[in-house]
XYZ file of C-alpha atoms in Angstrom:
695
model
C -0.495 0.232 -0.479
C 0.808 3.162 -0.860
C 2.197 5.721 2.039
C -0.416 8.553 1.291
C -2.382 5.607 1.178
C -1.488 4.313 4.542
C -1.569 7.735 6.100
C -5.650 7.972 4.856
C -6.116 4.438 6.323
C -5.069 5.401 9.212
C -6.666 8.323 10.373
C -9.954 6.666 9.102
C -9.203 3.831 11.653
C -7.861 6.727 14.361
C -11.215 9.143 14.386
C -13.666 6.239 13.297
C -14.752 3.543 15.541
C -13.699 0.726 13.059
C -12.322 -1.755 15.383
C -14.590 -4.507 17.065
C -13.678 -5.558 21.016
C -16.030 -8.850 21.896
C -16.928 -7.867 25.440
C -19.951 -10.238 26.585
C -23.193 -8.324 25.792
C -20.932 -4.931 26.526
C -19.679 -5.486 23.062
C -18.589 -2.296 21.218
C -16.264 -0.559 18.244
C -13.231 1.485 19.240
C -11.169 4.018 17.723
C -7.271 3.349 17.068
C -7.230 6.196 20.453
C -8.941 3.975 22.056
C -7.100 0.921 21.659
C -3.365 -0.416 23.210
C -1.706 -3.060 21.610
C -0.584 -4.861 24.751
C 0.355 -3.762 28.509
C 0.688 -4.936 31.608
C -1.919 -3.033 33.969
C -5.642 -1.786 32.671
C -5.153 1.796 31.219
C -8.125 3.970 31.543
C -9.537 4.699 28.916
C -7.514 2.515 26.548
C -8.233 -1.471 25.057
C -6.030 -4.112 25.012
C -5.662 -5.969 21.218
C -3.289 -8.337 22.075
C -5.202 -10.845 23.548
C -8.510 -10.491 21.228
C -6.495 -10.217 17.410
C -2.985 -11.952 18.902
C -1.980 -13.337 15.355
C -2.943 -9.184 13.829
C 0.067 -7.681 15.386
C 1.674 -6.776 12.852
C -1.556 -5.683 11.159
C -2.545 -3.302 14.137
C 0.965 -1.743 14.929
C 2.954 -1.749 11.898
C -0.281 -0.237 9.780
C -2.785 1.062 11.394
C -0.350 2.581 14.042
C -1.905 0.934 17.371
C 0.359 1.695 20.111
C 2.275 0.035 22.830
C 2.271 0.764 26.606
C 4.905 3.044 26.991
C 6.220 4.143 30.183
C 4.937 7.060 30.301
C 1.589 5.874 30.029
C 2.163 3.936 32.584
C 3.086 6.233 35.012
C 0.543 8.985 34.024
C -2.170 5.840 34.872
C -0.419 5.693 38.081
C -0.587 9.138 39.426
C -4.285 8.853 38.095
C -4.756 5.337 41.070
C -2.481 8.089 43.172
C -4.549 10.798 42.748
C -8.114 8.647 42.948
C -10.634 7.604 44.633
C -11.795 4.175 46.291
C -12.459 1.974 43.337
C -7.955 2.032 43.294
C -7.310 -0.786 45.298
C -3.859 -1.535 46.223
C -3.758 -4.192 43.789
C -4.896 -2.025 40.703
C -1.503 0.115 41.914
C 0.470 -2.642 42.353
C -0.173 -4.515 38.628
C 0.214 -0.880 37.308
C 3.915 -0.743 39.503
C 4.631 -4.298 38.078
C 4.403 -3.138 34.351
C 6.495 0.689 35.053
C 8.976 -2.264 36.149
C 9.039 -4.263 33.035
C 9.074 -0.999 31.309
C 12.038 0.303 33.540
C 13.948 -3.132 31.604
C 13.859 -2.006 28.129
C 13.595 1.431 28.351
C 16.760 3.678 27.965
C 14.922 7.318 28.985
C 13.632 7.719 32.429
C 10.789 10.583 33.446
C 11.869 12.393 36.807
C 10.189 10.165 39.566
C 9.342 13.366 41.043
C 5.854 13.384 40.740
C 4.741 9.781 42.146
C 6.823 9.826 45.206
C 4.463 12.900 46.223
C 1.677 11.066 44.943
C -0.204 8.657 46.842
C 0.638 5.106 45.365
C 2.614 3.462 48.136
C 0.975 0.471 49.979
C 1.559 0.351 53.489
C 1.367 -2.438 55.781
C 1.066 -1.050 59.288
C 2.458 -2.986 62.190
C -1.785 -3.661 62.724
C -2.399 -5.615 59.321
C -3.820 -2.900 57.407
C -2.588 -1.269 54.076
C -3.207 2.369 52.870
C -1.788 4.113 50.006
C 0.044 6.304 51.662
C 3.197 8.608 49.796
C 6.929 8.379 49.421
C 7.094 11.014 52.865
C 5.520 8.527 55.194
C 8.483 6.439 56.885
C 8.515 2.969 55.760
C 10.883 0.025 54.578
C 11.258 -2.027 52.145
C 11.706 -6.070 53.064
C 14.464 -7.675 51.248
C 15.465 -10.184 54.155
C 13.798 -12.625 55.441
C 15.851 -12.656 59.036
C 15.282 -8.866 59.010
C 11.163 -8.663 57.637
C 10.877 -11.451 60.427
C 12.879 -9.906 63.705
C 10.865 -6.355 63.215
C 7.217 -7.600 61.190
C 4.286 -6.266 63.410
C 6.149 -3.594 64.815
C 7.317 -1.078 62.157
C 5.632 -0.200 58.439
C 6.408 -2.235 55.942
C 6.203 -1.395 52.174
C 2.897 -4.039 50.980
C 5.556 -6.509 48.865
C 6.403 -10.096 49.549
C 10.356 -10.591 49.391
C 9.747 -12.063 45.383
C 7.924 -8.946 44.590
C 10.037 -6.880 45.955
C 13.565 -8.627 44.002
C 11.060 -8.796 41.321
C 10.668 -4.589 41.207
C 14.356 -4.279 41.371
C 14.818 -1.181 39.074
C 10.760 0.057 40.058
C 12.822 1.054 43.746
C 15.871 1.823 41.676
C 14.312 4.545 39.466
C 12.532 5.759 42.586
C 15.949 5.871 44.942
C 14.156 4.137 47.458
C 17.289 1.986 47.783
C 17.461 3.585 51.381
C 14.073 2.236 52.386
C 15.304 -1.228 52.358
C 15.187 -3.055 55.777
C 18.758 -4.319 54.965
C 19.876 -0.456 54.276
C 18.230 1.529 57.321
C 19.308 -1.110 60.290
C 22.348 -1.205 62.306
C 23.720 -4.177 64.313
C 26.320 -3.603 67.463
C 28.062 -6.977 68.384
C 29.355 -7.479 71.888
C 31.445 -10.444 72.905
C 31.421 -11.973 76.267
C 32.602 -14.590 79.170
C 35.994 -15.744 79.211
C 36.000 -18.529 76.699
C 37.981 -17.392 74.116
C 40.731 -19.716 72.386
C 42.661 -18.184 69.583
C 42.250 -19.272 66.799
C 42.546 -23.542 66.039
C 42.815 -23.393 62.048
C 46.820 -21.296 60.672
C 45.103 -20.933 56.963
C 42.036 -18.721 58.736
C 45.755 -17.142 60.601
C 45.230 -13.142 59.433
C 48.559 -12.677 60.383
C 49.333 -15.259 57.374
C 46.637 -13.673 54.837
C 48.683 -9.780 55.571
C 50.249 -9.281 52.195
C 46.941 -10.227 50.253
C 44.916 -8.269 52.845
C 47.681 -5.279 52.218
C 47.415 -5.470 48.514
C 43.869 -5.187 47.840
C 43.786 -2.437 51.193
C 46.322 -0.634 49.125
C 44.621 -1.558 45.009
C 41.356 -0.239 46.784
C 42.787 3.448 48.189
C 42.555 2.190 51.632
C 43.135 5.833 53.910
C 44.910 3.681 56.178
C 47.861 3.202 53.690
C 50.633 4.986 54.274
C 54.633 5.068 53.305
C 55.367 3.923 56.771
C 52.989 0.814 56.215
C 52.189 0.773 59.410
C 48.303 -0.983 58.144
C 50.379 -4.045 57.261
C 52.385 -4.043 60.523
C 48.690 -3.893 62.616
C 47.359 -6.740 59.721
C 50.743 -9.125 61.021
C 50.040 -8.248 64.419
C 46.089 -9.116 64.549
C 44.654 -12.078 66.097
C 42.111 -13.216 65.667
C 39.591 -15.352 68.636
C 36.761 -18.287 68.645
C 34.096 -17.955 70.891
C 30.507 -18.641 71.994
C 29.663 -15.252 72.579
C 29.279 -13.553 70.069
C 25.882 -11.887 70.646
C 23.699 -8.640 69.101
C 21.382 -6.668 69.250
C 19.606 -5.176 66.371
C 18.516 -1.157 65.500
C 16.001 0.118 63.084
C 14.331 3.642 63.569
C 11.379 4.332 62.390
C 8.891 7.417 63.398
C 10.597 8.966 65.508
C 10.952 5.488 68.111
C 13.961 2.527 67.978
C 13.306 -1.005 68.252
C 15.608 -2.624 69.897
C 15.773 -6.856 68.946
C 18.784 -8.951 70.205
C 20.664 -11.294 69.157
C 21.427 -13.993 71.156
C 24.099 -15.518 69.043
C 26.127 -13.511 66.798
C 28.661 -14.521 63.488
C 31.420 -12.075 64.014
C 32.751 -9.016 66.750
C 35.590 -6.827 65.594
C 37.371 -4.593 68.494
C 39.592 -1.826 66.716
C 41.825 -0.322 69.962
C 44.689 1.939 69.767
C 45.674 0.418 66.313
C 45.304 -3.740 67.751
C 43.145 -5.110 66.032
C 41.025 -8.286 67.350
C 38.688 -11.006 65.399
C 36.453 -12.262 67.266
C 34.716 -15.229 65.211
C 32.144 -18.583 66.052
C 33.750 -21.775 67.616
C 31.732 -23.647 65.938
C 33.036 -25.184 62.134
C 30.252 -24.722 60.266
C 29.189 -21.137 61.321
C 33.115 -20.237 61.219
C 32.927 -21.134 57.117
C 29.934 -19.391 56.477
C 31.378 -16.414 58.752
C 34.579 -16.201 56.456
C 32.861 -16.909 53.020
C 30.496 -14.487 54.054
C 30.152 -11.355 57.137
C 33.860 -11.258 57.948
C 35.555 -10.069 54.311
C 33.244 -7.232 54.091
C 33.078 -6.695 57.505
C 37.087 -6.290 57.151
C 36.941 -4.387 54.176
C 34.929 -2.103 55.996
C 37.433 -1.388 58.784
C 40.294 -0.972 55.543
C 38.902 1.738 54.013
C 37.681 3.327 56.914
C 39.792 6.802 58.264
C 40.858 6.627 61.693
C 40.497 10.063 63.115
C 36.841 10.802 61.445
C 36.069 7.044 61.797
C 33.952 7.769 58.254
C 33.873 4.805 55.719
C 34.858 5.130 51.947
C 33.380 3.659 48.814
C 33.124 -0.141 48.839
C 33.281 -1.303 45.810
C 32.301 -5.014 45.012
C 35.058 -6.039 43.515
C 36.708 -4.781 46.060
C 34.833 -6.955 48.522
C 35.744 -10.365 45.961
C 39.057 -9.319 45.890
C 39.290 -9.941 50.095
C 37.556 -12.624 50.308
C 40.314 -14.500 47.696
C 42.682 -13.074 49.985
C 40.787 -14.277 53.567
C 40.571 -16.927 51.688
C 41.940 -18.605 48.982
C 44.804 -21.859 49.671
C 47.913 -19.907 50.820
C 50.427 -20.866 48.153
C 47.773 -19.238 45.723
C 46.835 -15.859 47.090
C 49.558 -13.717 45.176
C 48.482 -15.258 42.378
C 44.895 -15.564 42.224
C 45.315 -12.000 44.102
C 47.038 -11.209 40.454
C 44.575 -12.457 38.171
C 42.304 -10.236 39.562
C 43.787 -7.589 37.995
C 45.158 -6.347 41.869
C 48.162 -4.489 42.295
C 51.160 -5.912 43.973
C 53.139 -4.148 46.487
C 56.512 -3.911 47.458
C 58.992 -4.279 50.293
C 55.908 -6.661 52.461
C 56.392 -10.076 52.941
C 54.945 -12.893 50.523
C 52.404 -14.724 52.706
C 53.262 -17.844 51.995
C 56.750 -17.251 53.416
C 55.190 -16.056 56.881
C 55.073 -18.367 59.596
C 52.523 -18.164 61.594
C 53.088 -16.855 65.474
C 50.026 -18.818 66.666
C 50.160 -22.955 64.560
C 47.660 -25.311 65.195
C 48.387 -26.460 68.492
C 48.525 -22.994 70.074
C 45.626 -22.615 71.059
C 45.449 -20.077 74.687
C 42.930 -18.305 76.329
C 42.336 -13.779 74.778
C 42.663 -11.778 76.935
C 40.159 -10.864 79.393
C 37.336 -8.602 78.932
C 36.297 -5.890 82.163
C 32.948 -6.587 81.456
C 29.990 -7.473 78.919
C 29.388 -4.178 76.688
C 29.750 -3.064 73.303
C 33.106 -1.614 72.005
C 35.360 -1.791 68.798
C 34.798 -0.952 65.122
C 31.075 -2.474 64.405
C 29.230 -0.872 67.344
C 29.288 2.179 64.895
C 28.785 0.766 62.228
C 25.755 0.261 59.611
C 25.544 -4.040 59.005
C 25.559 -4.462 55.289
C 24.378 -6.529 52.992
C 24.571 -6.590 49.007
C 21.106 -6.916 47.692
C 20.683 -9.758 45.308
C 17.265 -8.362 44.080
C 18.664 -5.866 41.285
C 21.640 -6.719 39.099
C 25.373 -5.588 40.264
C 28.489 -6.509 38.210
C 31.078 -8.095 41.141
C 34.078 -9.801 40.398
C 35.939 -12.901 42.428
C 35.309 -16.717 42.812
C 34.506 -16.945 46.657
C 32.266 -13.576 47.779
C 27.928 -14.204 46.843
C 28.390 -11.538 43.348
C 24.935 -9.443 43.301
C 22.469 -8.572 41.463
C 22.884 -4.827 39.019
C 20.382 -2.065 39.626
C 18.919 -2.602 43.266
C 21.315 -0.837 44.785
C 21.978 1.938 42.073
C 20.658 5.207 42.616
C 18.454 7.131 40.069
C 20.675 10.201 38.650
C 19.531 13.423 36.391
C 21.047 13.316 33.404
C 20.043 16.740 31.286
C 15.880 18.004 30.633
C 14.428 16.025 32.823
C 15.329 12.827 32.248
C 16.679 10.245 34.723
C 19.273 7.086 33.840
C 20.337 4.219 36.257
C 23.616 4.046 37.490
C 24.236 0.219 37.856
C 27.960 1.293 37.988
C 27.822 2.840 40.951
C 30.327 1.835 44.259
C 28.581 0.486 46.674
C 28.776 3.451 49.681
C 29.142 6.280 47.425
C 25.766 7.328 49.100
C 23.974 8.482 51.579
C 22.625 4.297 52.640
C 24.709 1.374 51.996
C 23.579 -1.976 51.838
C 24.047 -4.291 55.290
C 25.573 -7.451 56.392
C 23.561 -10.256 56.570
C 21.866 -10.558 59.742
C 20.299 -14.209 58.863
C 22.921 -17.048 61.324
C 24.391 -18.740 58.556
C 24.376 -22.597 60.199
C 22.689 -22.243 63.101
C 23.842 -24.852 65.358
C 20.750 -27.718 65.195
C 18.562 -28.853 68.069
C 20.163 -32.852 67.479
C 23.489 -33.028 69.379
C 26.803 -31.580 66.869
C 27.881 -35.355 67.698
C 25.180 -36.951 65.676
C 26.307 -34.629 62.406
C 28.020 -36.413 60.386
C 31.619 -35.203 58.971
C 30.786 -35.533 55.694
C 27.630 -33.340 55.578
C 30.065 -30.291 57.642
C 32.033 -30.544 54.303
C 29.317 -30.621 51.672
C 27.428 -27.606 54.044
C 30.757 -25.593 53.501
C 32.088 -26.898 49.960
C 27.946 -26.419 48.573
C 28.590 -22.433 49.753
C 31.611 -22.269 47.779
C 30.099 -23.773 44.134
C 27.329 -21.545 45.016
C 29.416 -18.641 45.039
C 31.471 -20.314 42.306
C 28.439 -20.998 40.098
C 27.486 -17.127 40.748
C 31.057 -15.400 40.001
C 30.859 -18.019 37.035
C 27.639 -17.350 35.508
C 28.223 -13.505 35.327
C 30.595 -13.692 32.932
C 29.087 -16.335 30.393
C 27.053 -15.460 27.028
C 25.298 -18.142 24.603
C 27.805 -19.757 23.205
C 27.635 -19.796 18.862
C 25.710 -22.783 17.056
C 27.972 -25.314 16.119
C 30.748 -24.232 18.640
C 29.894 -26.011 22.168
C 32.061 -25.595 25.286
C 34.062 -28.338 26.293
C 36.077 -27.209 29.597
C 38.896 -28.990 31.399
C 38.832 -32.446 31.618
C 42.000 -33.817 33.457
C 44.209 -32.531 35.329
C 43.089 -29.801 38.671
C 39.116 -30.059 37.430
C 39.590 -33.954 37.042
C 41.000 -34.535 40.361
C 38.695 -31.911 42.809
C 35.339 -33.524 40.755
C 36.809 -37.219 41.794
C 37.566 -35.578 44.990
C 34.173 -34.042 45.482
C 32.232 -37.376 44.588
C 34.529 -39.302 46.769
C 32.409 -37.541 50.103
C 29.411 -35.733 48.669
C 26.178 -37.526 49.881
C 24.464 -39.274 47.530
C 21.451 -37.851 48.961
C 22.874 -34.910 47.553
C 22.283 -35.248 43.961
C 19.870 -32.538 44.475
C 21.559 -29.603 45.527
C 24.023 -30.098 43.232
C 21.140 -29.574 40.795
C 20.054 -26.620 41.858
C 23.275 -25.121 41.852
C 23.108 -25.583 37.926
C 19.603 -24.343 38.281
C 21.039 -21.574 39.604
C 24.636 -20.974 36.919
C 21.370 -20.735 34.235
C 19.057 -18.451 36.484
C 22.364 -15.736 37.506
C 22.954 -15.970 32.935
C 19.283 -15.289 31.929
C 19.444 -12.624 34.478
C 22.932 -10.955 33.341
C 22.498 -10.864 29.914
C 23.247 -7.804 27.841
C 20.448 -6.934 26.550
C 18.310 -8.023 30.067
C 15.676 -9.951 29.675
C 12.496 -7.649 30.558
C 10.418 -9.211 33.386
C 12.569 -12.625 33.925
C 12.689 -13.071 38.035
C 12.113 -15.147 40.240
C 9.033 -16.518 39.425
C 10.042 -17.386 36.261
C 12.525 -20.309 38.037
C 9.685 -23.094 39.052
C 12.016 -26.065 39.884
C 11.530 -27.706 42.881
C 15.260 -27.891 43.760
C 15.600 -23.767 43.872
C 14.979 -23.871 47.822
C 18.787 -25.464 48.097
C 20.103 -22.154 47.070
C 18.906 -20.871 50.181
C 21.927 -21.201 51.931
C 23.557 -18.677 49.739
C 23.267 -14.950 51.778
C 22.976 -13.703 48.106
C 19.719 -16.292 47.945
C 18.285 -15.975 51.372
C 15.165 -14.690 50.632
C 14.481 -18.440 47.909
C 11.056 -20.282 49.119
C 10.229 -23.805 47.741
C 8.223 -23.042 44.561
C 4.783 -25.131 45.130
C 3.566 -24.619 41.312
C 3.553 -27.774 39.005
C 6.947 -27.766 37.405
C 6.776 -28.117 33.877
C 10.566 -26.282 33.150
C 13.217 -25.688 35.267
C 12.649 -21.591 33.939
C 9.576 -20.990 31.896
C 9.853 -17.287 30.778
C 7.148 -15.704 28.493
C 9.238 -13.650 26.085
C 6.843 -10.586 25.963
C 9.672 -8.778 24.079
C 11.599 -11.377 21.690
C 14.789 -9.920 23.926
C 15.843 -13.915 24.200
C 14.787 -15.028 21.140
C 16.579 -12.208 18.905
C 19.505 -14.025 21.323
C 19.608 -17.364 19.706
C 18.940 -15.466 16.177
C 21.701 -13.955 16.586
C 24.077 -16.745 17.968
C 21.972 -19.443 15.269
C 20.031 -21.451 17.229
C 17.122 -19.857 15.700
C 16.256 -19.261 11.572
C 16.195 -15.479 11.500
C 13.906 -15.629 8.633
C 11.409 -18.355 10.513
C 11.753 -16.460 14.188
C 11.995 -12.163 13.797
C 9.188 -10.361 15.873
C 8.022 -13.652 17.215
C 7.134 -13.901 21.411
C 7.832 -17.378 22.337
C 7.447 -18.890 25.420
C 10.800 -20.852 26.830
C 10.555 -23.668 28.631
C 14.507 -24.423 29.567
C 15.860 -27.219 31.283
C 18.839 -27.496 33.149
C 21.215 -30.538 32.896
C 24.028 -30.738 35.793
C 27.283 -32.654 35.874
C 29.786 -31.529 38.405
C 31.889 -33.158 35.297
C 32.681 -32.813 31.721
C 30.166 -31.764 29.192
C 31.302 -35.442 27.696
C 29.455 -37.051 30.550
C 26.129 -38.848 29.058
C 22.621 -36.409 31.500
C 19.495 -38.464 32.086
C 16.019 -36.942 31.155
C 12.660 -38.215 32.729
C 9.748 -39.752 30.876
C 7.991 -36.504 30.301
C 10.636 -34.474 29.994
C 11.860 -36.398 26.912
C 8.188 -36.363 26.154
C 7.809 -32.768 26.848
C 10.397 -31.993 23.788
C 8.094 -34.657 21.431
C 5.398 -32.362 21.895
C 7.276 -28.627 21.640
C 9.417 -29.837 18.471
C 10.077 -27.721 15.757
C 8.042 -24.769 18.022
C 4.429 -26.864 18.163
C 1.954 -24.555 19.618
C 0.464 -24.965 22.385
C -3.326 -25.332 22.536
C -3.955 -21.355 23.016
C -1.682 -20.581 19.676
C 1.547 -19.850 21.218
C 4.594 -20.960 19.657
C 6.974 -22.994 22.475
C 10.452 -23.168 22.403
C 12.216 -26.221 24.630
C 15.663 -25.859 25.532
C 18.161 -27.683 27.281
C 21.332 -26.275 28.890
C 23.861 -28.896 29.901
C 25.974 -27.213 33.063
C 28.786 -28.897 33.843
C 32.823 -28.903 35.483
C 29.900 -26.349 38.501
C 32.261 -28.115 41.557
C 35.363 -25.981 39.638
C 36.720 -22.887 38.929
C 35.883 -23.515 34.872
C 32.168 -24.133 34.857
C 30.506 -23.641 32.165
C 27.632 -24.711 29.806
C 26.176 -26.303 26.608
C 22.876 -24.780 24.457
C 20.243 -27.438 23.118
C 17.038 -25.330 21.750
C 14.672 -28.114 20.386
C 16.601 -31.107 21.565
C 14.390 -33.745 20.148
C 14.820 -32.321 16.339
C 18.603 -32.283 17.740
C 18.330 -36.565 18.039
C 16.177 -36.403 15.186
C 19.803 -34.658 13.398
C 21.909 -37.096 15.037
C 23.426 -33.652 17.497
C 22.594 -35.833 20.437
C 22.380 -39.243 21.118
C 19.351 -41.270 22.911
C 19.577 -44.626 24.928
C 16.132 -46.191 24.486
C 14.533 -46.660 28.129
C 17.378 -45.813 30.343
C 16.930 -41.914 28.351
C 20.671 -41.064 28.628
C 21.554 -38.488 26.643
C 25.551 -37.953 25.262
C 26.699 -34.679 22.673
C 27.539 -36.200 19.757
C 30.506 -34.984 18.036
C 30.916 -31.471 17.913
C 30.523 -30.171 14.601
C 27.567 -32.424 13.812
C 25.233 -30.483 17.228
C 24.959 -27.649 14.614
C 21.017 -25.953 12.757
C 18.831 -23.693 12.532
C 14.841 -24.258 13.870
């Protein structure tokens, strides 16, 4: 159709009600100005057409000019609800907020959030349980950590969203500049050590003295205010004492509306005392709790001390990369620390010794009483500093193999960028804003009610190893992208990796196979959460595996609850904006002519092994039938295209974690790229040059 005729055509539909909208007995006719193609929320005065004419998107959008929902439209609708009457329920407001959050993930131009902050569009849950719509001037906190939310339930006002909803709405909260409202950013923990049962650290590899040079390198690299030409910090670290104790307790403080709310914790995991330049660190005696302390709280809290100016006691900006490097300095094998820090880009420093060459002054046999306390009291650095807990509800880049790298976007405030427009700042250093996220108060590895003598050493070892695996999985997944079709990755198959795999299998209880499977699913979830460009709307609700609950032991995923719905695939994602489809087209998995502009549903099954990619994996009969049902992008009864995809995650117990992609595995079986063994449902990949072909 010529352009001038198309303009006339559009004008008629814009001014004349020529679009039929069936709505039971209230069916009618609309103009294009009264319609939207799709929307995540009910927009006043607009009718959504996608559910009525789902196969005619090109006609309505490209030919007739029907609009898709825009961020400005959604914001205007939310403003109307903020000034509306009783008919504007909390549910309607939440629906519109969800639509805005989705649009924020796919836009590059952000309107000024100021008007929304002044509108009554915040559903606030009062201690009485009543929920009212209020403005941002009302004091409230956002529940981003389950333990903290439980501590202050029925005591303070919360934004009325669940943990999963908060995780999903990270971009929305960042855009509004509500990072300081997270409960993890709002609390302060004051720790105390009491009693006279402190013992010197029994594990020489964890002695700070023996790791002083690595810690000093991290401090120097990130411009610690304690670093000077005198090497005083290095000498302080060389003199630091670490004690084990049962006597760590703490108080968690939260202030709201001028009132202080205090929760007393009889048992906590870390206390740092800095007295006249003498550093003393207290950690739990219990091995499992101590493992969690060294991998979770200690890297962050020690880095805070390193980055605090001694005179003013002001903590400087803390980068996630710095936490990662500090964790490496604290937890990597001593003989490997220098090499690992070099690989992470941490500068070398002259004039200090090598940790590997330094002898520990308090070896494995040196168990002595710590200096006695005059009385149980709050003291030291921790009493002055807010807790640090890096939220996992958004997406933030982190480097480093062990510390939980956390998501980017949630702890990143919005900054002006000319003429009233705003942008998100995913690269902002933690600590560069007025408020900083806090450390978890969750008591990892809490002593069970049963006698500790009944705990198997193999189970205890697996728990610590599993935390390491999950941390490495997160680190690796955020640095991976989809491989090119026809170029499957093999990873390491010999040497250190195979040794590590066999060692892990030698002590890993058979019942823990599900945890390894969950680690692979976490890899897939992290991978999909950090693609470039990001997947709009992808969130925890899309991870629909019953095994996901196992990753809740990791501090970055402590909010995860079991999936309670029907499981059809490990991850189910509706590609409403075609972003994932475009990625798969670019990588050669899907034919461009067939799939450009399509928005299918993806059923993603994850298969995990601690070993090499060549190992066989297994599918259930139901999974095989589902592969067959959805081969060649078969349509469901509702007419939606569905693509079945296998992600093969391998080397999950090593530092060489990677994955391969099998789009439409049933078709790959027909092509000979995947070899299925009947009856056992065992699957092995064929030669690399056969794993090709577009779907």
